[in-house]
Short mmCIF file of C-alpha atoms in Angstrom, two decimals:
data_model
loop_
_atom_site.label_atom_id
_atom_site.label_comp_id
_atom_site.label_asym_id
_atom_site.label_seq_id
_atom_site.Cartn_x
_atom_site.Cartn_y
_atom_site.Cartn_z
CA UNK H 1 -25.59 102.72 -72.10
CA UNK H 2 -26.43 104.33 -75.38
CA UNK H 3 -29.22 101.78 -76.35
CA UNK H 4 -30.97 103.84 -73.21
CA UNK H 5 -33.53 106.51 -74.85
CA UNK H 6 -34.53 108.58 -72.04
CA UNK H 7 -32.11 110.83 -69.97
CA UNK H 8 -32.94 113.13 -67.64
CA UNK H 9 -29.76 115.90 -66.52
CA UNK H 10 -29.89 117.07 -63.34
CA UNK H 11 -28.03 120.56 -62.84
CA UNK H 12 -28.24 122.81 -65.87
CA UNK H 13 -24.97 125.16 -65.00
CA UNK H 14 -22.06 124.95 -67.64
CA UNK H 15 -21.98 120.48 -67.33
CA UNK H 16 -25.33 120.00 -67.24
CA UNK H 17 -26.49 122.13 -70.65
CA UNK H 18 -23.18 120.75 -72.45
CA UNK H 19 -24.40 117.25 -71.67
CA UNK H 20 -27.98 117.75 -72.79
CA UNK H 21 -26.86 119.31 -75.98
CA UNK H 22 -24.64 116.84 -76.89
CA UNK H 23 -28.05 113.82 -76.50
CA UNK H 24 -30.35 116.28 -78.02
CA UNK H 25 -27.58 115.87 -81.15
CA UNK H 26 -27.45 112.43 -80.93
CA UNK H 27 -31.04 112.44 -81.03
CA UNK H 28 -31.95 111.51 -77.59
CA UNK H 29 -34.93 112.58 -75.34
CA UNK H 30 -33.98 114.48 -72.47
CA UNK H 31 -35.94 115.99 -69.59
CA UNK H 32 -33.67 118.79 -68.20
CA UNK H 33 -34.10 120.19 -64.53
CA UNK H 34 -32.31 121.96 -61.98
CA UNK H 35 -33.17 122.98 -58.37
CA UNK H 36 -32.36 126.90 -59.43
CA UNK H 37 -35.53 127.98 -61.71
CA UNK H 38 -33.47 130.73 -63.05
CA UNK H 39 -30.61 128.22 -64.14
CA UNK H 40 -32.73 126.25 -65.79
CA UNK H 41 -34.71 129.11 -67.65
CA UNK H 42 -31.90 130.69 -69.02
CA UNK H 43 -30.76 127.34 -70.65
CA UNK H 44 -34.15 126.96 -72.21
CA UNK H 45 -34.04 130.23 -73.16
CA UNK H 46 -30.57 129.82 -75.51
CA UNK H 47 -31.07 129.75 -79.36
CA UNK H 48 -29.22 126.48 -79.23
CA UNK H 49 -31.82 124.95 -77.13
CA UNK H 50 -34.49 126.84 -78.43
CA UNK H 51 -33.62 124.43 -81.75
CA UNK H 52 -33.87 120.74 -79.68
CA UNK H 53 -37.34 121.65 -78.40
CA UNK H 54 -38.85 118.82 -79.74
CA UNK H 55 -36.22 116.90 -77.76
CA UNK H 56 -35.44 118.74 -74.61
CA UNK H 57 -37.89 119.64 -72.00
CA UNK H 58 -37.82 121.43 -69.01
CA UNK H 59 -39.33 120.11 -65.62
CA UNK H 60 -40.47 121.78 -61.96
CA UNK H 61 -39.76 120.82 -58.81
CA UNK H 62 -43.10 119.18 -58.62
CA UNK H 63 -42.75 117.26 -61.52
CA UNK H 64 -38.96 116.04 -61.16
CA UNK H 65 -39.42 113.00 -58.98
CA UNK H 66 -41.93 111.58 -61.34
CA UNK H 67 -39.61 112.42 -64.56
CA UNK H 68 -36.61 110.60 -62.74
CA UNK H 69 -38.59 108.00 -62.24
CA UNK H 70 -39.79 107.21 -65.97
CA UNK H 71 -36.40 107.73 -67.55
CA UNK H 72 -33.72 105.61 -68.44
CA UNK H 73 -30.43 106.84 -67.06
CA UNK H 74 -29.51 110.37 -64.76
CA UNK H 75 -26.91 112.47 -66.05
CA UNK H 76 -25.42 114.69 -62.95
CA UNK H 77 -24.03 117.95 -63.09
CA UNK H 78 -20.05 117.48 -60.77
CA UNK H 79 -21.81 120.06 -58.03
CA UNK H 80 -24.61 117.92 -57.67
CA UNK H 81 -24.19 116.24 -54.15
CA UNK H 82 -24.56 112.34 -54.13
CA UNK H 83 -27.15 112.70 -51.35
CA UNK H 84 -29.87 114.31 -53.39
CA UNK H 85 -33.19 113.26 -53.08
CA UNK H 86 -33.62 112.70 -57.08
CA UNK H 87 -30.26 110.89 -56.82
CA UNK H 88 -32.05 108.89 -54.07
CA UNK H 89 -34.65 108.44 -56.34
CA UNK H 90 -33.25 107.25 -59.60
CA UNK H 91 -31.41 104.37 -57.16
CA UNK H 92 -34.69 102.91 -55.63
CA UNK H 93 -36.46 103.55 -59.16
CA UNK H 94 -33.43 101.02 -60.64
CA UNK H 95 -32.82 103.99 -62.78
CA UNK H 96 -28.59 104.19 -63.79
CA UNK H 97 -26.84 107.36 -62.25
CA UNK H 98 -23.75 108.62 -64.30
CA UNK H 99 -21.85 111.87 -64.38
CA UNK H 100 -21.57 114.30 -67.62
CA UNK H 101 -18.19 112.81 -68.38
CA UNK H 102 -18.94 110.21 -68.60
CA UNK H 103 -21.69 110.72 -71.04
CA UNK H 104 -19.36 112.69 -73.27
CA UNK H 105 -16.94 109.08 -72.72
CA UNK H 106 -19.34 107.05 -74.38
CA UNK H 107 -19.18 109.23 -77.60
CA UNK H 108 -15.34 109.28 -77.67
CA UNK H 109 -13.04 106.76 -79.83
CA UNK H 110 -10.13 109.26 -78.81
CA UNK H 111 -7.00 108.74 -76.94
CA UNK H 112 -7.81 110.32 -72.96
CA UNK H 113 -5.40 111.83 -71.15
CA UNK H 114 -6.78 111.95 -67.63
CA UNK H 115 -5.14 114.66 -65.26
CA UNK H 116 -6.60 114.60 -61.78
CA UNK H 117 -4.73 115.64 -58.27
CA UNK H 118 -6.06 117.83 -55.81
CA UNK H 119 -3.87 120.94 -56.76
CA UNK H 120 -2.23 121.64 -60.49
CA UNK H 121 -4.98 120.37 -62.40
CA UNK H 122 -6.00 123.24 -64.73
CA UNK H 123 -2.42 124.15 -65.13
CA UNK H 124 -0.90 120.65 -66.01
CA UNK H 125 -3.90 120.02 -68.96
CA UNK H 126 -3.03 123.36 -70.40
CA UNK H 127 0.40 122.51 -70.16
CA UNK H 128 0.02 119.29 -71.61
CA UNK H 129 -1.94 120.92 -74.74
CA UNK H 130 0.50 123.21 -75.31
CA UNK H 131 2.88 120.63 -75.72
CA UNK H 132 1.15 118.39 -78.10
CA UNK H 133 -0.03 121.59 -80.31
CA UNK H 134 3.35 122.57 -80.34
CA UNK H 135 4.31 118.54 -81.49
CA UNK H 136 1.71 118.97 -84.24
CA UNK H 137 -1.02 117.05 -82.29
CA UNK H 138 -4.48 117.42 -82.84
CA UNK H 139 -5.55 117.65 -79.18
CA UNK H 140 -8.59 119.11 -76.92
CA UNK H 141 -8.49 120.58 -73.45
CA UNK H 142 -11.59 120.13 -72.06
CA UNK H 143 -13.28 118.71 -69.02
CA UNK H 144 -13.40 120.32 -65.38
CA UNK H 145 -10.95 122.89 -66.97
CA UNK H 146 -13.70 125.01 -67.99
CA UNK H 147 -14.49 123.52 -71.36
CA UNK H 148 -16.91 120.24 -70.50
CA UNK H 149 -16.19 117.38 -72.46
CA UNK H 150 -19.57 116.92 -74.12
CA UNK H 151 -18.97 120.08 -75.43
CA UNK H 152 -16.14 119.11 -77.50
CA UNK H 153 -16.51 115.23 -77.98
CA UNK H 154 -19.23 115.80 -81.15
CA UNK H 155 -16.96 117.38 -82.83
CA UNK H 156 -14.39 114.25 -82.26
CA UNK H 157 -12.63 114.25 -86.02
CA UNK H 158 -11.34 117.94 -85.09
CA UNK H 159 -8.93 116.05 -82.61
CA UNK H 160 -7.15 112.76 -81.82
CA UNK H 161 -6.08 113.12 -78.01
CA UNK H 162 -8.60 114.17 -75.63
CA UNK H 163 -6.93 116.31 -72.43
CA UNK H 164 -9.18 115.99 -69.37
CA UNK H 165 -8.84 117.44 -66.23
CA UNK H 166 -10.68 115.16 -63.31
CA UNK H 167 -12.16 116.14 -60.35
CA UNK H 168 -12.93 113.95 -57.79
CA UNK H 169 -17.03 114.83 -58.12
CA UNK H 170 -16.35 113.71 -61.76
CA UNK H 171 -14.67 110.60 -60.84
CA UNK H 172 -17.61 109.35 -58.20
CA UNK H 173 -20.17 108.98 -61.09
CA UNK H 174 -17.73 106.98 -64.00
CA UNK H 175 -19.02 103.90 -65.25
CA UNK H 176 -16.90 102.75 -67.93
CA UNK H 177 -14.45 105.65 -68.28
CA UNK H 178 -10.81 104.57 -68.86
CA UNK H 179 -7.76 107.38 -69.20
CA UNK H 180 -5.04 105.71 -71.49
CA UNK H 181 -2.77 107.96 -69.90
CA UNK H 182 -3.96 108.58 -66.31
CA UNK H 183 -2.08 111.56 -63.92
CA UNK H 184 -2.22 111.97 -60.43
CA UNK H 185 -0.39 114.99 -59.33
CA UNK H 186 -0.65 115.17 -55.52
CA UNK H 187 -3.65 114.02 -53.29
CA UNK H 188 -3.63 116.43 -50.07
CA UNK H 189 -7.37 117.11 -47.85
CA UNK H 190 -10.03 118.96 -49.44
CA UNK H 191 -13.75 118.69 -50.26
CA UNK H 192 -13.71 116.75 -46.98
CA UNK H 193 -17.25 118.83 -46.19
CA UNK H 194 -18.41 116.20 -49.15
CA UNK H 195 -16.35 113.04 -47.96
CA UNK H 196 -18.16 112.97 -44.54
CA UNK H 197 -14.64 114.74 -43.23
CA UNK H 198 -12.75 111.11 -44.20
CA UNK H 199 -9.61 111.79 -45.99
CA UNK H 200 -9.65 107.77 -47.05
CA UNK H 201 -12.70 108.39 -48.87
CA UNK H 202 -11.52 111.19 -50.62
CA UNK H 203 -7.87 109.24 -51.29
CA UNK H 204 -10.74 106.48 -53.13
CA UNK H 205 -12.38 108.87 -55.41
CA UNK H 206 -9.08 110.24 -56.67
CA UNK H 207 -7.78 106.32 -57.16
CA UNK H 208 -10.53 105.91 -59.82
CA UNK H 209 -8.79 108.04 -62.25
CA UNK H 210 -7.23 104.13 -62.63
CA UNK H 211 -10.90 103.21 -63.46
CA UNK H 212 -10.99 100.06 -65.83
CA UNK H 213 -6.83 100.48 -66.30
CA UNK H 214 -5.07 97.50 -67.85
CA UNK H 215 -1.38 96.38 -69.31
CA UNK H 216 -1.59 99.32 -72.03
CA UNK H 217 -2.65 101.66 -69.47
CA UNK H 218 0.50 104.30 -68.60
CA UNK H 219 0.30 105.83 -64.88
CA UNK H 220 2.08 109.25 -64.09
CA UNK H 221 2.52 110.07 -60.96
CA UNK H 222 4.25 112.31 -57.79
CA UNK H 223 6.73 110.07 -56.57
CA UNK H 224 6.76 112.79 -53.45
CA UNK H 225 3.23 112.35 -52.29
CA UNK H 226 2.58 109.17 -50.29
CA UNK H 227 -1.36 108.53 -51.83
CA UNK H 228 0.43 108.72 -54.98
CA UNK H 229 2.93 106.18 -54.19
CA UNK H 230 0.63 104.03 -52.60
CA UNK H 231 -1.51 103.92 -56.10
CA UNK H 232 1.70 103.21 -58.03
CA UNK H 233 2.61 100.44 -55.66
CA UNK H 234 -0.13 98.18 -56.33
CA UNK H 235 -0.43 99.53 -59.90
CA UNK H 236 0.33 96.98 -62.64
CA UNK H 237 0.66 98.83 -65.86
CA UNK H 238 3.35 100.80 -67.39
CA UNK H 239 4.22 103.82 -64.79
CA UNK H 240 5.99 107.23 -64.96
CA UNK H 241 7.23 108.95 -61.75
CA UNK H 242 7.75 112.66 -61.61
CA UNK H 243 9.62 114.46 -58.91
CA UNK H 244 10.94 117.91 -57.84
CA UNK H 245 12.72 116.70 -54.97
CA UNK H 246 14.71 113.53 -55.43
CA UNK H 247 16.36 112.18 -59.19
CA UNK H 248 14.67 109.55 -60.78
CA UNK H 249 16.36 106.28 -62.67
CA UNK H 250 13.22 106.20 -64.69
CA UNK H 251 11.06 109.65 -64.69
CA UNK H 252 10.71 113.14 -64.81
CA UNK H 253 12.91 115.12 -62.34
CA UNK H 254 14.76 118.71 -60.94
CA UNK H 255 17.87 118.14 -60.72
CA UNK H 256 20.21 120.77 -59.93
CA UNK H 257 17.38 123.38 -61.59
CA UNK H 258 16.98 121.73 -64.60
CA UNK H 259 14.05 119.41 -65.75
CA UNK H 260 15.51 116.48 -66.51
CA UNK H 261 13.73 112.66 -68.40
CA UNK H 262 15.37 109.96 -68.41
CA UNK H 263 12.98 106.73 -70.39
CA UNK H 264 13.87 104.00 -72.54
CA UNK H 265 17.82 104.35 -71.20
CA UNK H 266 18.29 107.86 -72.46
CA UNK H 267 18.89 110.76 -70.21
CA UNK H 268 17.70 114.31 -71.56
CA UNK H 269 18.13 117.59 -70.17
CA UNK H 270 14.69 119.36 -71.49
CA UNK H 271 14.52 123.07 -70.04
CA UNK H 272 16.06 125.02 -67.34
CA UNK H 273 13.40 126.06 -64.67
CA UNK H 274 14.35 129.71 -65.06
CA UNK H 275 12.86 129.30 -68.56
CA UNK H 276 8.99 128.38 -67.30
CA UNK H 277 7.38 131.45 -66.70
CA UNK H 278 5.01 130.30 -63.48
CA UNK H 279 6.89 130.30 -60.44
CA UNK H 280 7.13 128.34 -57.47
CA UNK H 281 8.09 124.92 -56.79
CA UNK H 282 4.22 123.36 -57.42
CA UNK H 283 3.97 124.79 -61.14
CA UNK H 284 7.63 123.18 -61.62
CA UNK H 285 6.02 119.84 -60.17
CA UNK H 286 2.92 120.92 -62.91
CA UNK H 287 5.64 121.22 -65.75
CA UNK H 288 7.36 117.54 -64.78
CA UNK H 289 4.09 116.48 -64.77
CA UNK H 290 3.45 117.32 -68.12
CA UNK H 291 6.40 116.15 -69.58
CA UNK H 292 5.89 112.74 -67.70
CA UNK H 293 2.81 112.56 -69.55
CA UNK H 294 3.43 113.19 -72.85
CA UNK H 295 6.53 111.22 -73.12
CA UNK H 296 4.58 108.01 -74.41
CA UNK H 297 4.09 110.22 -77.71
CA UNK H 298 7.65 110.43 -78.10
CA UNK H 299 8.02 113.82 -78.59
CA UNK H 300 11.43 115.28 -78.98
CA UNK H 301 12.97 117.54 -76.08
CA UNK H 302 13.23 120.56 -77.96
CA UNK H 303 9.76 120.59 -78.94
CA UNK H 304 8.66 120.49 -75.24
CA UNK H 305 11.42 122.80 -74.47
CA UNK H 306 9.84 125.37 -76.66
CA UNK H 307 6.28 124.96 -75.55
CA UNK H 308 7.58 125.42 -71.57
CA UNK H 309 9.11 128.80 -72.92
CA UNK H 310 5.90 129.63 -74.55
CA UNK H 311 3.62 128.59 -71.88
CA UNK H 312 1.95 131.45 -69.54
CA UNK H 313 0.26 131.01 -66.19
CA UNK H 314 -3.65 130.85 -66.30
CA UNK H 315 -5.44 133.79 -64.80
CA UNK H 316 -6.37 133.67 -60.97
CA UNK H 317 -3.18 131.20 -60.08
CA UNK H 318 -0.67 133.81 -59.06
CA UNK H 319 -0.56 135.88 -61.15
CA UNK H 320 0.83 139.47 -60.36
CA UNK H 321 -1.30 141.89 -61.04
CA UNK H 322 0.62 144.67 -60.63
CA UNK H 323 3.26 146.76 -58.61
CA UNK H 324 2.39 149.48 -56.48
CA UNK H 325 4.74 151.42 -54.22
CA UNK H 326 7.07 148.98 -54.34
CA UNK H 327 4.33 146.33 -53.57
CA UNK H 328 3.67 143.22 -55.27
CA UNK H 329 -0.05 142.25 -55.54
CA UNK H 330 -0.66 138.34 -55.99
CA UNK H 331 -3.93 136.70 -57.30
CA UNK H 332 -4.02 133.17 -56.13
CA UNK H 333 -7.45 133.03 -55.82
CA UNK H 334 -7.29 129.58 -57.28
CA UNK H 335 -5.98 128.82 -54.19
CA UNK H 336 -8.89 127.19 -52.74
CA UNK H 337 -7.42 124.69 -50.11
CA UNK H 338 -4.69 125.01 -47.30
CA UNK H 339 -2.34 122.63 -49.38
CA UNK H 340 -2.63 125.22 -52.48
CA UNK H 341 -2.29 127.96 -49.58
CA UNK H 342 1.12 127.07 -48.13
CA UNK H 343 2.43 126.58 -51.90
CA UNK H 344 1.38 129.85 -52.33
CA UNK H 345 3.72 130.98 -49.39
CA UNK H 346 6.43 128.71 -50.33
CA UNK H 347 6.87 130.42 -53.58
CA UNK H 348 7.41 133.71 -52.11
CA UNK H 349 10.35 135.39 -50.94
CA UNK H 350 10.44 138.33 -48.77
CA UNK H 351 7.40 140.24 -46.29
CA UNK H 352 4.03 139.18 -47.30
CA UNK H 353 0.80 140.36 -45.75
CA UNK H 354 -1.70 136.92 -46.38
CA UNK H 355 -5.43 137.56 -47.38
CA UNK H 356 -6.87 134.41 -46.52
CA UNK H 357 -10.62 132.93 -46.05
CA UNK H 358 -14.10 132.10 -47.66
CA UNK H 359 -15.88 129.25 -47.03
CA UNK H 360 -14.22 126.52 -45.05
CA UNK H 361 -14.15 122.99 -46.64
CA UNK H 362 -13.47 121.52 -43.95
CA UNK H 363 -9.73 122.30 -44.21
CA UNK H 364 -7.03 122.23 -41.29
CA UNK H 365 -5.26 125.56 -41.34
CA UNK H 366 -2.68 124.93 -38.56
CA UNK H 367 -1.07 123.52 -41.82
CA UNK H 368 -0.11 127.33 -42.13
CA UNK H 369 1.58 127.49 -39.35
CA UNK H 370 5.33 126.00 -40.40
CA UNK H 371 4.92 128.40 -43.35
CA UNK H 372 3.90 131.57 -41.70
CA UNK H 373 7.85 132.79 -40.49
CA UNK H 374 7.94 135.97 -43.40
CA UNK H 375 3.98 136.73 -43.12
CA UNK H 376 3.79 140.23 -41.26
CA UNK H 377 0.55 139.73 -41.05
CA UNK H 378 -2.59 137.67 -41.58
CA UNK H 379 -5.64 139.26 -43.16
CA UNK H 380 -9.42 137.23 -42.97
CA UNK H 381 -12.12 137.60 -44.38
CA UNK H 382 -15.24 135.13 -45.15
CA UNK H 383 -17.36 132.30 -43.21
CA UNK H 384 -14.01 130.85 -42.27
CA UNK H 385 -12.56 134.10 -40.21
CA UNK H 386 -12.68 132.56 -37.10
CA UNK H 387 -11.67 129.16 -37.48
CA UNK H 388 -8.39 130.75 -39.11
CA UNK H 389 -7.76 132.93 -36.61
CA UNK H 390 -7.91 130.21 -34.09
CA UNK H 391 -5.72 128.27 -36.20
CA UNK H 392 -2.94 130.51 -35.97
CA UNK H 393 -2.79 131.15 -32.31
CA UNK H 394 -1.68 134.57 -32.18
CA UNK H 395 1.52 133.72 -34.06
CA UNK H 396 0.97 136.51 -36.42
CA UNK H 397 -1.07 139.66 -36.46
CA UNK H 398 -4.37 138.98 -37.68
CA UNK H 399 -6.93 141.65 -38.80
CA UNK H 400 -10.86 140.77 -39.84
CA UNK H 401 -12.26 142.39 -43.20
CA UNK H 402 -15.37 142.50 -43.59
CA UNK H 403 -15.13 141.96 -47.54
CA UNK H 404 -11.91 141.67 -50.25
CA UNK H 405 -11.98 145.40 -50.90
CA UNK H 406 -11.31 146.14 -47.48
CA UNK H 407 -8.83 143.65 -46.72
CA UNK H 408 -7.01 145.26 -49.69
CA UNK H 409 -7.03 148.63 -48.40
CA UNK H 410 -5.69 147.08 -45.21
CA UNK H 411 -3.22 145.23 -46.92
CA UNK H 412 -1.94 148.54 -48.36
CA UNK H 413 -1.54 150.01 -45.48
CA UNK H 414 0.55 147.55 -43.35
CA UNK H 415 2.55 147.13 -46.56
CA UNK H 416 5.93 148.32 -47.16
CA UNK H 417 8.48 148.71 -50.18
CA UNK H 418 9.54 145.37 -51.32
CA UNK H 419 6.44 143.26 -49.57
CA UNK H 420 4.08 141.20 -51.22
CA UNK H 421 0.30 141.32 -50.69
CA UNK H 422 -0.71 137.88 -51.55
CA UNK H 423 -4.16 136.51 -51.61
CA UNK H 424 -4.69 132.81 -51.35
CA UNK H 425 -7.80 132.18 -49.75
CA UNK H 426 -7.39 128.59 -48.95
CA UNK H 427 -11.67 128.35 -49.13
CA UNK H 428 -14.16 127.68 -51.48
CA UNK H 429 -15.68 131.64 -52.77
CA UNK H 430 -19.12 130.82 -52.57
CA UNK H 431 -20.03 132.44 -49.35
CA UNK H 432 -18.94 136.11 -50.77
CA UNK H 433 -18.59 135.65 -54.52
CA UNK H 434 -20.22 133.31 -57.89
CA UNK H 435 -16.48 131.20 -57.61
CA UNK H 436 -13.09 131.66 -57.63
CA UNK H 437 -12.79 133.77 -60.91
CA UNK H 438 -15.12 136.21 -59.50
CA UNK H 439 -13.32 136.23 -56.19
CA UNK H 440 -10.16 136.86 -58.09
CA UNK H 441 -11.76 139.70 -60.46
CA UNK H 442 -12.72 141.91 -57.50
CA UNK H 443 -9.05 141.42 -56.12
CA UNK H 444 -7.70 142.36 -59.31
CA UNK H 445 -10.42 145.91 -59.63
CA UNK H 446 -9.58 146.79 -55.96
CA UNK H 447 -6.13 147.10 -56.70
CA UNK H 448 -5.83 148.65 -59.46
CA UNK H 449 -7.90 151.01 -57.69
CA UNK H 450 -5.19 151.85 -55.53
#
């Protein structure tokens, strides 16, 4: 793939720029482009690219077609939908269509840890970083994380493990990317507004994290989600099974509130639960995880055990933002499926009063419903108001908002000492805010302006 000498990237958002740095580096021409002409102005407009202009250029609209056409391989942005006409395009024009990660693969001589799953992601790779730092390990977090790979992978002798998380958009365009250690946390509906609404086809994208795997290959996986178990089945490499629910003869596993390995014949007792700051059951599944996965390195239990005590949630992934009146106030804005949703609810004890909604992916929210028994009431907001509001048939109050500042206020007001105000939108943000973080910013500013 490297011998190729013309690229064009497609999508110049965070991805996109990262990967047309990194050829510009390498000494590559690329033709950048992106269907937002103030996207891809601002990119040209960065000192950094400013110094690859002999390199990078910049196309229109009217000229992209043609561009695609004369190059040698298409480097997509994750958001960029399959479907696209350039995509189209480059596949009648015999031109090769890969994703920025793997781009940034083709630089790498690293170990990969590859963390994908529909829920934990972001969570587990931090984990998993903070573990190895704390071993000693020269490791990167990078990836879908925030961080893109090609951002990171020039700089390869600053590190010797790679930590990815994986989305599913970033697993439909690998070629020849292979995760030495690949983890699949859970696999549960979403995106299904890209899958053509088939849950199979989403199951498929998520089983390529096992791209290219082989007898060195180690497999971590939730031994409590049946997609996952399904993978492992037929899966002929070494494995590693993580559970919250049941003990494990070989594995990672809860057992009677402490995390518990037992590989190679011993049996350890790592770190109580009580001692892992994030709370709820899922980001004790995130922490097994973790542990699961960097057990190959042989690192010794108290070293983990002191980088779980260290470890703090990320921001947006509830996080408590403060107390008011005897009222907790959640951020789970990272929340942005029904599966990540009823977690949410799991986790909490006590009155809550759900804000909920954004744009619908295509999600089934009568999933709430088991999980709704100690929600006073149901607050929606967003594109996917109505749909939730059917989906709940009248089993709980429900009140519209016509934006997150008023649902807050409402939330305040139906609230009562010792509640919690929780917001877990179970949606995409993009029909009300830029993303998630956004979404979860104007949560955080409306209550503290309480």
């Amino acid at each position: 793939m490297l011998d190729k000498k013309n690229f064009f990237v497609f999508g110049m958002a965070k991805s996109g720029a990262a990967a047309a740095l990194l050829l510009a580096r390498k000494d590559y021409s690329v033709t950048v482009y992106d269907d937002d002409k103030e996207v891809l102005s601002v990119f040209m407009a960065t000192p950094e690219t400013a110094g690859f202009e002999n390199r990078i250029k910049a196309v229109d609209k009217s000229g992209a077609s043609e561009s695609v056409r004369r190059s040698d391989c298409l480097v997509l942005s994750p958001g960029i939908p399959l479907e696209h006409a350039l995509v189209d395009t480059a596949r009648k024009s015999s031109v090769e269509v890969i994703g920025e990660l793997e781009l940034a693969y083709q630089f790498c001589s690293s170990k990969v840890i590859g963390v994908t799953g529909t829920n934990g992601k972001s969570t587990v790779v931090n984990i998993i970083g903070r573990i190895l730092e704390t071993a000693g390990k020269r490791a990167v977090v990078a990836g879908n994380v925030g961080t893109p790979f090609s951002s990171v992978v020039s700089d390869e002798d600053a590190f010797d493990i790679a930590v990815l998380e994986v989305s599913s958009f970033q697993l439909d365009t690998i070629v020849d990317f292979k995760s030495d250690i690949a983890v699949l946390l859970n696999v549960t509906p979403d995106h299904l507004d890209r899958y053509g609404d088939s849950f199979d086809e989403y199951v498929k994208s998520k089983a390529r994290i096992l791209n290219r795997s082989d007898a060195e290959t180690v497999f971590v996986y939730n031994a409590g989600d049946n997609a996952c178990l399904s993978m492992a089945a037929g899966f002929e490499g070494r494995k590693i099974a993580f559970s919250s629910a049941r003990s494990l003869e070989e594995g990672v596993c809860l057992e009677d509130d402490m995390i518990i390995r037992e590989w190679s014949g011993r049996k350890e007792r790592v770190i109580q639960r009580s001692e892992f700051t994030p709370v709820g059951i899922h980001n004790a599944e995130n922490a097994l995880a973790a542990v699961a996965a960097v057990t190959p390195f042989g690192i010794e239990k108290e070293t983990i055990a002191e980088a779980l005590r260290s470890y703090h949630p990320l921001p947006h992934r509830m996080e408590l933002v403060r107390v008011a009146g005897g009222v907790a106030y959640i951020n789970d804005s990272k929340a942005t499926n029904v599966d990540a949703a009823v977690k949410s609810l799991r986790s909490i004890d006590g009155r809550v009063i759900l804000i909920i909604g954004g744009r619908d992916k295509n999600g089934d929210f009568s999933m709430l419903l088991p999980h709704l028994d100690h929600v006073v009431k149901v607050i929606v907001l967003g594109e996917a108001a109505a749909k939730i509001e059917s989906a709940i048939q009248g089993q709980r109050p429900v009140q519209h908002a016509s934006s997150l500042e008023e649902a807050v206020l409402a939330a305040k007001e139906t609230a009562e000492p010792g509640d919690t105000v929780l917001l877990a939108p179970a949606c995409a943000s993009f029909d009300m805010f830029r993303d998630y973080t956004d979404r979860g910013d104007v949560f955080r500013a409306s209550v503290g302006a309480l």
